[in-house]
Amino acid sequence: FGWQKIDGRQHYFNQNGALVSIQGIDVSEYQYEIDWQQIKEEGYEFAFLRMGYRGSQWENIDRDSYFPVNMENARNAGIALGVYFYSQAVNTEEAEEEAQFVLDILSYYESIDYPVVLDIEESAQPGRVTQARLSRREYTDIALAFCLKIQEAGYTPMVYSYQYILNERINMEELERNGIDLWYAYYGNPSRGYDGTFSIWQYTDTGQVAGIDGEVDLNSTVFDYSGKKQNVE
């Protein structure tokens, strides 16, 4: 019962002992060329693709250079897809600008299965967000501004972050009340570090998967956003 690590992957078993979790990855241009058919054959059913990012030292927004090819090839391989945007917004206006950037690109594609995610992190090097010294209220408003704009466009919004941000910077309970799910990055026991609930767990950033040269983030969830399987619990 519960989370069990088997052959390097985190799986969830329900109270009846049935395996109910779904395996996924998330990628960006840093993974370069990907054999998506191999990914599918390895048992990974969903993927989050980085669509774009805002620089930590400048305010310009750029598209991930591998997003178009990943979108096409992953979809052709039958992978359920979500997208994420690496945010460095320091106010709600920039957050809405980031959301509009995502929506403009998504308008060229068929609907996606998994959420549209706001990736909230503080850069290793002091950058715009660090220097802005945002309050918990400001952080929460930024996340809300992005996610509500995504939600209004008919997509499922989600926030991706880690222990420090969730405990010290964002009021996740307020986001949840607005229908915003959490994708939690934690490379240990998921019951530690953060007491709130999460829908997707990124459990390592050093995964090895056939079809990708080098390391990749691995994820597991019991929520099938594509609706192809019945959710558990």
Coordinates of C-alpha atoms in Angstrom, one line a residue, residues 1-220:
F1 CA 0.0 0.0 0.0
G2 CA 1.2 3.5 -0.7
W3 CA 4.3 4.7 -2.6
Q4 CA 6.9 2.0 -3.4
K5 CA 10.1 2.4 -5.3
I6 CA 10.6 -0.4 -7.8
D7 CA 13.4 -0.5 -10.3
G8 CA 14.1 3.2 -9.8
R9 CA 10.5 4.3 -10.4
Q10 CA 7.9 5.4 -7.8
H11 CA 4.7 3.5 -7.9
Y12 CA 1.5 3.9 -5.9
F13 CA -0.6 0.9 -4.7
N14 CA -4.1 1.5 -3.5
Q15 CA -5.7 -0.1 -0.4
N16 CA -6.5 -3.2 -2.5
G17 CA -2.9 -3.6 -3.4
A18 CA -3.6 -2.6 -7.0
L19 CA -1.0 -0.6 -8.9
V20 CA -2.7 2.7 -9.9
S21 CA 0.0 5.2 -10.6
I22 CA 0.9 6.5 -14.0
Q23 CA 4.5 7.2 -15.0
G24 CA 5.7 10.4 -16.8
I25 CA 8.7 12.6 -17.6
D26 CA 9.3 16.3 -18.2
V27 CA 11.7 17.6 -20.7
S28 CA 13.1 20.8 -22.3
E29 CA 15.7 21.7 -24.9
Y30 CA 18.4 20.3 -22.4
Q31 CA 17.4 16.8 -23.4
Y32 CA 18.0 17.5 -27.1
E33 CA 16.8 14.8 -29.5
I34 CA 14.3 12.4 -27.9
D35 CA 13.1 9.0 -29.3
W36 CA 9.5 9.4 -28.1
Q37 CA 8.5 5.9 -29.4
Q38 CA 11.1 4.4 -27.0
I39 CA 9.7 6.5 -24.2
K40 CA 6.3 5.1 -24.8
E41 CA 7.6 1.5 -25.0
E42 CA 9.4 2.1 -21.6
G43 CA 5.9 2.6 -20.0
Y44 CA 5.9 6.4 -19.7
E45 CA 2.4 7.6 -20.5
F46 CA 2.5 11.3 -20.0
A47 CA 5.1 14.1 -20.5
F48 CA 5.3 17.8 -19.7
L49 CA 7.1 19.8 -22.3
R50 CA 8.8 23.1 -21.5
M51 CA 7.2 25.7 -23.8
G52 CA 9.2 28.7 -22.7
Y53 CA 10.9 30.7 -20.0
R54 CA 11.7 34.1 -18.7
G55 CA 15.3 34.8 -17.9
S56 CA 16.3 35.2 -14.3
Q57 CA 18.5 38.2 -15.2
W58 CA 16.4 39.8 -17.9
E59 CA 12.7 40.2 -18.5
N60 CA 12.5 38.9 -22.0
I61 CA 10.4 35.7 -22.7
D62 CA 11.8 33.0 -25.0
R63 CA 10.3 29.8 -26.5
D64 CA 12.1 26.5 -25.7
S65 CA 13.9 25.6 -29.0
Y66 CA 12.8 22.0 -28.9
F67 CA 9.2 22.5 -28.0
P68 CA 7.7 22.2 -31.5
V69 CA 9.5 19.0 -32.4
N70 CA 8.8 17.5 -29.0
M71 CA 5.1 18.4 -29.3
E72 CA 4.8 16.8 -32.7
N73 CA 6.9 13.6 -32.0
A74 CA 5.5 12.9 -28.5
R75 CA 1.9 13.3 -29.7
N76 CA 2.7 11.0 -32.7
A77 CA 4.0 8.4 -30.2
G78 CA 0.7 8.5 -28.2
I79 CA 2.1 10.3 -25.2
A80 CA -0.5 12.4 -23.2
L81 CA 0.9 15.9 -23.0
G82 CA 1.0 18.9 -20.7
V83 CA 3.2 22.0 -20.9
Y84 CA 5.0 24.2 -18.5
F85 CA 6.5 27.7 -18.4
Y86 CA 9.5 28.6 -16.3
S87 CA 8.4 31.9 -14.7
Q88 CA 10.5 34.7 -13.3
A89 CA 7.6 37.1 -13.0
V90 CA 8.0 39.8 -10.4
N91 CA 4.4 41.1 -10.6
T92 CA 1.0 40.1 -11.8
E93 CA 1.4 42.0 -15.1
E94 CA 4.4 39.9 -16.0
A95 CA 2.6 36.7 -14.9
E96 CA -0.4 37.5 -17.2
E97 CA 2.1 38.2 -20.0
E98 CA 3.6 34.8 -19.5
A99 CA 0.2 33.2 -19.5
Q100 CA -0.7 35.0 -22.8
F101 CA 2.5 33.8 -24.3
V102 CA 1.5 30.2 -23.5
L103 CA -2.0 30.6 -24.8
D104 CA -0.9 32.2 -28.0
I105 CA 1.3 29.1 -28.8
L106 CA -1.3 26.6 -27.7
S107 CA -3.7 28.2 -30.1
Y108 CA -1.8 26.5 -32.9
Y109 CA -2.2 23.0 -31.5
E110 CA -5.0 20.6 -30.7
S111 CA -6.1 20.5 -27.1
I112 CA -3.6 19.0 -24.6
D113 CA -4.5 16.3 -22.1
Y114 CA -2.5 17.3 -19.0
P115 CA -2.3 20.7 -17.2
V116 CA -0.7 24.0 -18.2
V117 CA 1.9 24.5 -15.5
L118 CA 3.5 27.6 -13.9
D119 CA 7.0 26.6 -12.9
I120 CA 7.9 28.7 -9.9
E121 CA 11.5 28.6 -8.7
E122 CA 14.2 31.0 -7.4
S123 CA 17.3 30.9 -9.6
A124 CA 20.6 29.7 -8.1
Q125 CA 22.2 33.0 -9.0
P126 CA 20.6 36.1 -7.6
G127 CA 18.2 37.3 -10.2
R128 CA 15.2 39.5 -10.7
V129 CA 12.9 37.5 -8.5
T130 CA 15.4 37.3 -5.6
Q131 CA 16.1 41.0 -5.9
A132 CA 12.4 41.9 -5.9
R133 CA 12.1 40.4 -2.4
L134 CA 8.5 39.4 -3.0
S135 CA 6.2 38.8 -0.1
R136 CA 4.1 35.7 0.3
R137 CA 1.1 37.7 -0.8
E138 CA 2.9 38.9 -3.9
Y139 CA 4.1 35.4 -4.8
T140 CA 0.5 34.0 -4.4
D141 CA -1.0 36.8 -6.5
I142 CA 1.6 36.1 -9.3
A143 CA 0.6 32.4 -9.3
L144 CA -3.1 33.3 -9.3
A145 CA -2.7 35.8 -12.1
F146 CA -1.1 33.2 -14.4
C147 CA -3.3 30.3 -13.4
L148 CA -6.6 32.1 -13.6
K149 CA -5.9 33.4 -17.0
I150 CA -5.0 29.8 -18.1
Q151 CA -8.2 28.5 -16.4
E152 CA -10.4 31.2 -18.1
A153 CA -9.1 29.9 -21.5
G154 CA -10.4 26.4 -20.7
Y155 CA -7.2 24.7 -19.7
T156 CA -6.4 23.0 -16.4
P157 CA -3.9 25.2 -14.4
M158 CA -1.2 23.8 -12.2
V159 CA 1.8 25.1 -10.2
Y160 CA 5.1 23.3 -10.0
S161 CA 7.4 24.0 -7.1
Y162 CA 9.4 22.6 -4.2
Q163 CA 9.5 22.5 -0.5
Y164 CA 10.9 26.0 0.3
I165 CA 8.6 27.9 -2.1
L166 CA 5.6 26.0 -0.9
N167 CA 6.3 26.4 2.8
E168 CA 7.7 30.0 2.7
R169 CA 6.6 31.8 -0.4
I170 CA 3.2 30.7 -1.7
N171 CA -0.2 30.2 0.0
M172 CA -1.0 26.9 -1.8
E173 CA -4.2 26.5 0.1
E174 CA -5.6 29.6 -1.6
L175 CA -4.5 28.3 -5.0
E176 CA -6.3 25.0 -4.3
R177 CA -9.5 26.9 -3.5
N178 CA -9.3 28.3 -7.0
G179 CA -9.0 24.9 -8.6
I180 CA -5.2 24.9 -9.0
D181 CA -3.4 21.6 -8.5
L182 CA 0.2 21.1 -7.4
W183 CA 3.1 19.3 -9.1
Y184 CA 5.5 18.7 -6.3
A185 CA 9.3 18.3 -6.8
Y186 CA 10.8 16.4 -3.9
Y187 CA 13.5 13.8 -4.2
G188 CA 12.8 11.8 -1.1
N189 CA 9.8 10.4 0.8
P190 CA 6.8 12.5 -0.4
S191 CA 5.4 12.6 3.1
R192 CA 8.3 14.8 4.2
G193 CA 9.1 18.4 3.6
Y194 CA 5.6 19.6 2.7
D195 CA 2.3 18.8 4.5
G196 CA -0.1 19.8 1.7
T197 CA -1.6 17.7 -1.0
F198 CA -0.2 17.3 -4.5
S199 CA -1.4 15.7 -7.7
I200 CA 1.9 14.9 -9.5
W201 CA 5.2 14.0 -7.8
Q202 CA 8.5 14.7 -9.5
Y203 CA 10.6 12.2 -7.6
T204 CA 14.0 12.5 -9.2
D205 CA 15.9 14.8 -11.6
T206 CA 18.5 12.1 -12.4
G207 CA 16.4 9.5 -14.1
Q208 CA 17.7 7.3 -16.9
V209 CA 15.3 6.4 -19.7
A210 CA 15.8 4.7 -23.0
G211 CA 15.3 7.2 -25.8
I212 CA 17.0 10.1 -23.9
D213 CA 20.7 10.6 -23.7
G214 CA 21.6 11.8 -20.2
E215 CA 19.4 12.5 -17.2
V216 CA 15.7 13.4 -17.1
D217 CA 13.1 14.3 -14.5
L218 CA 10.8 11.4 -13.6
N219 CA 7.2 11.8 -12.3
S220 CA 4.3 9.7 -11.0

